Amino acid sequence: NAGVTQTPKFRVLKTGQSMTLLCAQDMNHEYMYWYRQDPGMGLRLIHYSVGEGTTAKGEVPDGYNVSRLKKQNFLLGLESAAPSQTSVYFCATQPYGTANSPLHFGNGTRLTVT
Amino acid sequence: AQKVTQAQTEISVVEKEDVTLDCVYETRDTTYYLFWYKQPPSGELVFLIRRNSFDEQNEISGRYSWNFQKSTSSFNFTITASQVVDSAVYFCALSAISGAGSYQLTFGKGTKLSVIP
């Protein structure tokens, strides 16, 4: 049982390049999230999805796009990477969007933009 | 607006010492949930505990214990007889239900614990 799998684990991009981060879950969870983690900033929500075909903006959505074409996958795209997007990105899932439900996290993707 | 403050950015202790990680929260909601997550050096985030706003009973799990006090809006985490494997970044989080039926999840900035052998 893989849980939440993020690919790739590491990536280095040059400014202006594009890329897509993939989050795949095998737990049949409805809700999926993308967070970024920066030193001294904790975890900040980028985008989230409450179900297949839906997406919504979080706290820091600028510069990112997302898609949830299939329930088990949540993609995070950077169309034109900037050094400010250097971060560790985490995908997380929940069975449903209830306040008492803990998040299940992937192992993260470390992205460096030069 | 809600807020979670983990005032301790980094803590170092010698193995076998006890250590307490502080978490102070702010919310206007009467129904809310508090969480602790652990992020070891390998990077993944692991859920440790959840506590709801109506249950102030402290909880103990092995060497871990949690002290929830609504009067001081705190949800502190104590590790007894710390071990090197406890070295990690620990995040406190608050989830409060809004009037619209949705909820907002807020993380603290984390406390990095280093246990020195």
PDB file of C-alpha atoms in Angstrom:
ATOM      1  CA  ASN A   1       0.000   0.000   0.000  1.00  0.00           C
ATOM      2  CA  ALA A   2       1.896   3.045  -1.271  1.00  0.00           C
ATOM      3  CA  GLY A   3      -0.355   5.736   0.258  1.00  0.00           C
ATOM      4  CA  VAL A   4       0.654   9.095  -1.230  1.00  0.00           C
ATOM      5  CA  THR A   5       3.426   9.071  -3.818  1.00  0.00           C
ATOM      6  CA  GLN A   6       5.102  12.171  -5.190  1.00  0.00           C
ATOM      7  CA  THR A   7       7.270  12.293  -8.287  1.00  0.00           C
ATOM      8  CA  PRO A   8       9.901  13.429  -8.818  1.00  0.00           C
ATOM      9  CA  LYS A   9      11.729  13.522  -5.482  1.00  0.00           C
ATOM     10  CA  PHE A  10      14.226  16.127  -6.624  1.00  0.00           C
ATOM     11  CA  ARG A  11      14.393  18.564  -9.519  1.00  0.00           C
ATOM     12  CA  VAL A  12      16.549  21.467 -10.569  1.00  0.00           C
ATOM     13  CA  LEU A  13      15.083  23.980 -12.997  1.00  0.00           C
ATOM     14  CA  LYS A  14      16.377  27.081 -14.657  1.00  0.00           C
ATOM     15  CA  THR A  15      14.384  30.281 -14.398  1.00  0.00           C
ATOM     16  CA  GLY A  16      11.612  30.282 -16.960  1.00  0.00           C
ATOM     17  CA  GLN A  17      11.422  26.526 -17.384  1.00  0.00           C
ATOM     18  CA  SER A  18       8.237  24.644 -16.737  1.00  0.00           C
ATOM     19  CA  MET A  19       7.503  21.393 -14.961  1.00  0.00           C
ATOM     20  CA  THR A  20       4.748  19.314 -13.436  1.00  0.00           C
ATOM     21  CA  LEU A  21       4.780  17.606 -10.074  1.00  0.00           C
ATOM     22  CA  LEU A  22       2.654  14.511  -9.755  1.00  0.00           C
ATOM     23  CA  CYS A  23       0.854  13.330  -6.662  1.00  0.00           C
ATOM     24  CA  ALA A  24      -0.744   9.912  -6.769  1.00  0.00           C
ATOM     25  CA  GLN A  25      -2.802   8.311  -4.004  1.00  0.00           C
ATOM     26  CA  ASP A  26      -4.229   4.835  -3.670  1.00  0.00           C
ATOM     27  CA  MET A  27      -6.446   5.463  -0.636  1.00  0.00           C
ATOM     28  CA  ASN A  28      -9.511   6.655  -2.562  1.00  0.00           C
ATOM     29  CA  HIS A  29      -9.419   9.978  -0.715  1.00  0.00           C
ATOM     30  CA  GLU A  30     -11.595  12.794  -1.986  1.00  0.00           C
ATOM     31  CA  TYR A  31      -9.537  15.758  -0.852  1.00  0.00           C
ATOM     32  CA  MET A  32      -6.030  16.506  -2.039  1.00  0.00           C
ATOM     33  CA  TYR A  33      -3.727  19.391  -1.255  1.00  0.00           C
ATOM     34  CA  TRP A  34      -0.455  20.932  -2.391  1.00  0.00           C
ATOM     35  CA  TYR A  35       1.693  22.666   0.229  1.00  0.00           C
ATOM     36  CA  ARG A  36       5.071  24.305   0.060  1.00  0.00           C
ATOM     37  CA  GLN A  37       7.515  24.292   2.948  1.00  0.00           C
ATOM     38  CA  ASP A  38      10.089  27.030   3.308  1.00  0.00           C
ATOM     39  CA  PRO A  39      12.548  27.607   6.175  1.00  0.00           C
ATOM     40  CA  GLY A  40      10.917  29.578   8.965  1.00  0.00           C
ATOM     41  CA  MET A  41       7.570  29.670   7.122  1.00  0.00           C
ATOM     42  CA  GLY A  42       6.038  26.350   8.020  1.00  0.00           C
ATOM     43  CA  LEU A  43       3.599  24.812   5.542  1.00  0.00           C
ATOM     44  CA  ARG A  44       1.594  27.027   3.242  1.00  0.00           C
ATOM     45  CA  LEU A  45      -1.311  25.836   1.122  1.00  0.00           C
ATOM     46  CA  ILE A  46      -0.937  26.425  -2.621  1.00  0.00           C
ATOM     47  CA  HIS A  47      -4.025  24.760  -4.136  1.00  0.00           C
ATOM     48  CA  TYR A  48      -6.421  22.050  -3.186  1.00  0.00           C
ATOM     49  CA  SER A  49      -9.106  19.828  -4.651  1.00  0.00           C
ATOM     50  CA  VAL A  50     -12.303  18.563  -3.067  1.00  0.00           C
ATOM     51  CA  GLY A  51     -12.869  15.920  -5.688  1.00  0.00           C
ATOM     52  CA  GLU A  52     -12.219  14.801  -9.228  1.00  0.00           C
ATOM     53  CA  GLY A  53     -12.505  17.698 -11.655  1.00  0.00           C
ATOM     54  CA  THR A  54     -12.384  20.397  -8.985  1.00  0.00           C
ATOM     55  CA  THR A  55      -9.610  22.711  -7.826  1.00  0.00           C
ATOM     56  CA  ALA A  56      -9.414  25.783  -5.625  1.00  0.00           C
ATOM     57  CA  LYS A  57      -6.818  28.324  -4.587  1.00  0.00           C
ATOM     58  CA  GLY A  58      -5.082  28.238  -1.272  1.00  0.00           C
ATOM     59  CA  GLU A  59      -2.958  30.776   0.547  1.00  0.00           C
ATOM     60  CA  VAL A  60      -0.144  31.140  -2.033  1.00  0.00           C
ATOM     61  CA  PRO A  61      -1.490  30.148  -5.475  1.00  0.00           C
ATOM     62  CA  ASP A  62       0.345  32.630  -7.702  1.00  0.00           C
ATOM     63  CA  GLY A  63       2.684  31.085 -10.245  1.00  0.00           C
ATOM     64  CA  TYR A  64       1.110  27.624  -9.953  1.00  0.00           C
ATOM     65  CA  ASN A  65      -1.662  25.741 -11.683  1.00  0.00           C
ATOM     66  CA  VAL A  66      -3.248  22.429 -10.763  1.00  0.00           C
ATOM     67  CA  SER A  67      -5.433  19.777 -12.283  1.00  0.00           C
ATOM     68  CA  ARG A  68      -7.386  16.823 -10.936  1.00  0.00           C
ATOM     69  CA  LEU A  69      -8.542  14.926 -13.997  1.00  0.00           C
ATOM     70  CA  LYS A  70      -8.557  11.625 -12.133  1.00  0.00           C
ATOM     71  CA  LYS A  71      -9.499  11.126  -8.508  1.00  0.00           C
ATOM     72  CA  GLN A  72      -6.218   9.486  -7.639  1.00  0.00           C
ATOM     73  CA  ASN A  73      -3.941  12.118  -9.193  1.00  0.00           C
ATOM     74  CA  PHE A  74      -3.333  15.754  -8.373  1.00  0.00           C
ATOM     75  CA  LEU A  75      -0.872  17.641 -10.581  1.00  0.00           C
ATOM     76  CA  LEU A  76       0.945  20.839  -9.697  1.00  0.00           C
ATOM     77  CA  GLY A  77       2.345  22.842 -12.572  1.00  0.00           C
ATOM     78  CA  LEU A  78       4.863  25.625 -12.761  1.00  0.00           C
ATOM     79  CA  GLU A  79       4.564  27.346 -16.130  1.00  0.00           C
ATOM     80  CA  SER A  80       7.561  29.657 -15.780  1.00  0.00           C
ATOM     81  CA  ALA A  81       9.671  28.796 -12.770  1.00  0.00           C
ATOM     82  CA  ALA A  82      11.164  31.555 -10.628  1.00  0.00           C
ATOM     83  CA  PRO A  83      13.862  31.356  -7.920  1.00  0.00           C
ATOM     84  CA  SER A  84      11.153  32.251  -5.354  1.00  0.00           C
ATOM     85  CA  GLN A  85       9.579  28.884  -6.100  1.00  0.00           C
ATOM     86  CA  THR A  86      12.600  27.049  -4.745  1.00  0.00           C
ATOM     87  CA  SER A  87      10.999  25.020  -1.984  1.00  0.00           C
ATOM     88  CA  VAL A  88       9.975  21.602  -0.792  1.00  0.00           C
ATOM     89  CA  TYR A  89       6.534  20.672  -2.070  1.00  0.00           C
ATOM     90  CA  PHE A  90       4.232  18.312  -0.235  1.00  0.00           C
ATOM     91  CA  CYS A  91       1.088  16.666  -1.413  1.00  0.00           C
ATOM     92  CA  ALA A  92      -1.467  15.633   1.190  1.00  0.00           C
ATOM     93  CA  THR A  93      -4.808  13.836   1.162  1.00  0.00           C
ATOM     94  CA  GLN A  94      -7.881  13.419   3.340  1.00  0.00           C
ATOM     95  CA  PRO A  95     -10.793  11.005   3.004  1.00  0.00           C
ATOM     96  CA  TYR A  96     -13.157  14.002   3.175  1.00  0.00           C
ATOM     97  CA  GLY A  97     -12.617  17.639   4.047  1.00  0.00           C
ATOM     98  CA  THR A  98     -13.512  17.382   7.697  1.00  0.00           C
ATOM     99  CA  ALA A  99     -11.819  19.444  10.356  1.00  0.00           C
ATOM    100  CA  ASN A 100     -11.019  16.442  12.524  1.00  0.00           C
ATOM    101  CA  SER A 101      -9.345  14.384   9.834  1.00  0.00           C
ATOM    102  CA  PRO A 102      -5.544  14.369   9.807  1.00  0.00           C
ATOM    103  CA  LEU A 103      -3.688  14.778   6.539  1.00  0.00           C
ATOM    104  CA  HIS A 104      -1.752  11.985   4.890  1.00  0.00           C
ATOM    105  CA  PHE A 105       1.419  13.377   3.360  1.00  0.00           C
ATOM    106  CA  GLY A 106       3.682  12.291   0.552  1.00  0.00           C
ATOM    107  CA  ASN A 107       7.447  12.325   0.992  1.00  0.00           C
ATOM    108  CA  GLY A 108       7.917  15.661  -0.702  1.00  0.00           C
ATOM    109  CA  THR A 109       9.598  17.034  -3.805  1.00  0.00           C
ATOM    110  CA  ARG A 110      12.638  19.248  -3.386  1.00  0.00           C
ATOM    111  CA  LEU A 111      12.683  21.836  -6.180  1.00  0.00           C
ATOM    112  CA  THR A 112      15.528  24.227  -6.848  1.00  0.00           C
ATOM    113  CA  VAL A 113      15.154  27.023  -9.379  1.00  0.00           C
ATOM    114  CA  THR A 114      18.407  28.662 -10.445  1.00  0.00           C
TER     115      THR A 114
ATOM    116  CA  ALA B   1      -8.422  34.654  11.638  1.00  0.00           C
ATOM    117  CA  GLN B   2      -6.662  31.822  13.364  1.00  0.00           C
ATOM    118  CA  LYS B   3      -3.045  31.486  14.281  1.00  0.00           C
ATOM    119  CA  VAL B   4      -0.615  28.904  15.614  1.00  0.00           C
ATOM    120  CA  THR B   5       2.578  29.990  17.318  1.00  0.00           C
ATOM    121  CA  GLN B   6       5.509  27.725  17.992  1.00  0.00           C
ATOM    122  CA  ALA B   7       7.858  30.138  19.660  1.00  0.00           C
ATOM    123  CA  GLN B   8      10.741  27.693  19.908  1.00  0.00           C
ATOM    124  CA  THR B   9      12.465  27.627  16.537  1.00  0.00           C
ATOM    125  CA  GLU B  10      15.166  25.162  17.533  1.00  0.00           C
ATOM    126  CA  ILE B  11      15.816  23.111  20.657  1.00  0.00           C
ATOM    127  CA  SER B  12      18.801  20.943  21.486  1.00  0.00           C
ATOM    128  CA  VAL B  13      18.802  18.439  24.308  1.00  0.00           C
ATOM    129  CA  VAL B  14      21.080  15.676  25.420  1.00  0.00           C
ATOM    130  CA  GLU B  15      19.759  12.166  25.061  1.00  0.00           C
ATOM    131  CA  LYS B  16      17.578  11.003  27.971  1.00  0.00           C
ATOM    132  CA  GLU B  17      16.567  14.541  28.893  1.00  0.00           C
ATOM    133  CA  ASP B  18      12.903  15.500  28.882  1.00  0.00           C
ATOM    134  CA  VAL B  19      11.827  18.211  26.473  1.00  0.00           C
ATOM    135  CA  THR B  20       8.611  20.163  25.978  1.00  0.00           C
ATOM    136  CA  LEU B  21       7.585  21.724  22.685  1.00  0.00           C
ATOM    137  CA  ASP B  22       5.235  24.644  23.053  1.00  0.00           C
ATOM    138  CA  CYS B  23       2.218  25.400  20.901  1.00  0.00           C
ATOM    139  CA  VAL B  24      -0.080  28.361  21.432  1.00  0.00           C
ATOM    140  CA  TYR B  25      -3.102  28.907  19.230  1.00  0.00           C
ATOM    141  CA  GLU B  26      -5.666  31.574  18.516  1.00  0.00           C
ATOM    142  CA  THR B  27      -9.172  31.015  17.202  1.00  0.00           C
ATOM    143  CA  ARG B  28     -12.622  32.484  17.706  1.00  0.00           C
ATOM    144  CA  ASP B  29     -14.317  29.197  16.948  1.00  0.00           C
ATOM    145  CA  THR B  30     -15.644  27.062  19.763  1.00  0.00           C
ATOM    146  CA  THR B  31     -15.195  23.822  17.861  1.00  0.00           C
ATOM    147  CA  TYR B  32     -11.689  23.104  16.692  1.00  0.00           C
ATOM    148  CA  TYR B  33      -9.033  20.424  16.501  1.00  0.00           C
ATOM    149  CA  LEU B  34      -5.369  20.481  17.302  1.00  0.00           C
ATOM    150  CA  PHE B  35      -2.745  18.269  15.728  1.00  0.00           C
ATOM    151  CA  TRP B  36       0.924  17.462  16.052  1.00  0.00           C
ATOM    152  CA  TYR B  37       2.967  16.212  13.118  1.00  0.00           C
ATOM    153  CA  LYS B  38       6.551  14.968  13.079  1.00  0.00           C
ATOM    154  CA  GLN B  39       8.958  15.536  10.203  1.00  0.00           C
ATOM    155  CA  PRO B  40      12.121  13.433  10.663  1.00  0.00           C
ATOM    156  CA  PRO B  41      15.297  14.168   8.658  1.00  0.00           C
ATOM    157  CA  SER B  42      14.044  11.845   5.923  1.00  0.00           C
ATOM    158  CA  GLY B  43      11.446  14.504   5.132  1.00  0.00           C
ATOM    159  CA  GLU B  44       8.027  12.905   5.346  1.00  0.00           C
ATOM    160  CA  LEU B  45       5.364  14.365   7.636  1.00  0.00           C
ATOM    161  CA  VAL B  46       3.809  11.939  10.070  1.00  0.00           C
ATOM    162  CA  PHE B  47       0.620  12.512  12.044  1.00  0.00           C
ATOM    163  CA  LEU B  48       1.126  12.055  15.797  1.00  0.00           C
ATOM    164  CA  ILE B  49      -2.037  13.112  17.606  1.00  0.00           C
ATOM    165  CA  ARG B  50      -5.355  14.927  17.325  1.00  0.00           C
ATOM    166  CA  ARG B  51      -7.267  16.607  20.133  1.00  0.00           C
ATOM    167  CA  ASN B  52     -10.694  18.283  19.887  1.00  0.00           C
ATOM    168  CA  SER B  53     -11.666  21.438  21.722  1.00  0.00           C
ATOM    169  CA  PHE B  54     -14.091  19.658  24.021  1.00  0.00           C
ATOM    170  CA  ASP B  55     -11.611  17.150  25.332  1.00  0.00           C
ATOM    171  CA  GLU B  56      -9.031  18.605  27.678  1.00  0.00           C
ATOM    172  CA  GLN B  57      -7.878  15.282  28.961  1.00  0.00           C
ATOM    173  CA  ASN B  58      -4.143  14.893  28.640  1.00  0.00           C
ATOM    174  CA  GLU B  59      -2.846  11.987  26.639  1.00  0.00           C
ATOM    175  CA  ILE B  60       0.175   9.790  27.058  1.00  0.00           C
ATOM    176  CA  SER B  61       1.581   7.451  24.462  1.00  0.00           C
ATOM    177  CA  GLY B  62       4.777   5.796  25.553  1.00  0.00           C
ATOM    178  CA  ARG B  63       7.384   8.521  25.984  1.00  0.00           C
ATOM    179  CA  TYR B  64       5.103  11.122  24.396  1.00  0.00           C
ATOM    180  CA  SER B  65       2.531  13.170  26.261  1.00  0.00           C
ATOM    181  CA  TRP B  66       0.337  16.074  25.321  1.00  0.00           C
ATOM    182  CA  ASN B  67      -1.034  18.783  27.610  1.00  0.00           C
ATOM    183  CA  PHE B  68      -4.072  20.649  26.268  1.00  0.00           C
ATOM    184  CA  GLN B  69      -5.149  23.718  28.243  1.00  0.00           C
ATOM    185  CA  LYS B  70      -7.970  25.836  26.838  1.00  0.00           C
ATOM    186  CA  SER B  71      -7.450  28.449  29.548  1.00  0.00           C
ATOM    187  CA  THR B  72      -4.055  29.302  28.092  1.00  0.00           C
ATOM    188  CA  SER B  73      -4.815  28.235  24.491  1.00  0.00           C
ATOM    189  CA  SER B  74      -1.920  25.841  24.540  1.00  0.00           C
ATOM    190  CA  PHE B  75      -1.315  22.318  23.317  1.00  0.00           C
ATOM    191  CA  ASN B  76       2.171  21.391  24.457  1.00  0.00           C
ATOM    192  CA  PHE B  77       4.040  18.237  23.574  1.00  0.00           C
ATOM    193  CA  THR B  78       6.484  16.566  25.977  1.00  0.00           C
ATOM    194  CA  ILE B  79       8.980  13.873  25.120  1.00  0.00           C
ATOM    195  CA  THR B  80      10.282  12.003  28.150  1.00  0.00           C
ATOM    196  CA  ALA B  81      13.750  10.463  28.109  1.00  0.00           C
ATOM    197  CA  SER B  82      14.469  11.763  24.643  1.00  0.00           C
ATOM    198  CA  GLN B  83      16.249   9.603  22.092  1.00  0.00           C
ATOM    199  CA  VAL B  84      18.228  10.408  18.977  1.00  0.00           C
ATOM    200  CA  VAL B  85      15.338   9.093  16.871  1.00  0.00           C
ATOM    201  CA  ASP B  86      13.196  11.921  18.238  1.00  0.00           C
ATOM    202  CA  SER B  87      15.304  14.415  16.290  1.00  0.00           C
ATOM    203  CA  ALA B  88      12.884  16.016  13.859  1.00  0.00           C
ATOM    204  CA  VAL B  89      10.885  19.107  13.086  1.00  0.00           C
ATOM    205  CA  TYR B  90       7.586  19.077  14.927  1.00  0.00           C
ATOM    206  CA  PHE B  91       4.561  20.989  13.655  1.00  0.00           C
ATOM    207  CA  CYS B  92       1.514  21.982  15.603  1.00  0.00           C
ATOM    208  CA  ALA B  93      -1.656  22.637  13.577  1.00  0.00           C
ATOM    209  CA  LEU B  94      -5.129  24.017  14.232  1.00  0.00           C
ATOM    210  CA  SER B  95      -8.258  23.128  12.315  1.00  0.00           C
ATOM    211  CA  ALA B  96     -11.343  25.219  13.042  1.00  0.00           C
ATOM    212  CA  ILE B  97     -14.807  24.901  11.588  1.00  0.00           C
ATOM    213  CA  SER B  98     -16.157  28.055  10.015  1.00  0.00           C
ATOM    214  CA  GLY B  99     -19.788  29.088  10.047  1.00  0.00           C
ATOM    215  CA  ALA B 100     -20.114  28.072   6.411  1.00  0.00           C
ATOM    216  CA  GLY B 101     -19.403  24.469   7.320  1.00  0.00           C
ATOM    217  CA  SER B 102     -15.957  24.438   5.833  1.00  0.00           C
ATOM    218  CA  TYR B 103     -12.817  24.593   7.876  1.00  0.00           C
ATOM    219  CA  GLN B 104      -9.430  26.215   7.863  1.00  0.00           C
ATOM    220  CA  LEU B 105      -6.209  24.404   8.691  1.00  0.00           C
ATOM    221  CA  THR B 106      -3.283  26.442   9.953  1.00  0.00           C
ATOM    222  CA  PHE B 107       0.203  25.126  10.698  1.00  0.00           C
ATOM    223  CA  GLY B 108       2.725  26.582  13.061  1.00  0.00           C
ATOM    224  CA  LYS B 109       6.199  27.260  11.714  1.00  0.00           C
ATOM    225  CA  GLY B 110       7.652  24.224  13.399  1.00  0.00           C
ATOM    226  CA  THR B 111      10.195  23.480  16.102  1.00  0.00           C
ATOM    227  CA  LYS B 112      13.384  21.701  15.161  1.00  0.00           C
ATOM    228  CA  LEU B 113      14.422  19.297  17.905  1.00  0.00           C
ATOM    229  CA  SER B 114      17.946  17.934  17.969  1.00  0.00           C
ATOM    230  CA  VAL B 115      18.718  15.173  20.435  1.00  0.00           C
ATOM    231  CA  ILE B 116      22.427  14.861  21.007  1.00  0.00           C
ATOM    232  CA  PRO B 117      23.801  11.438  21.926  1.00  0.00           C
TER     233      PRO B 117
END
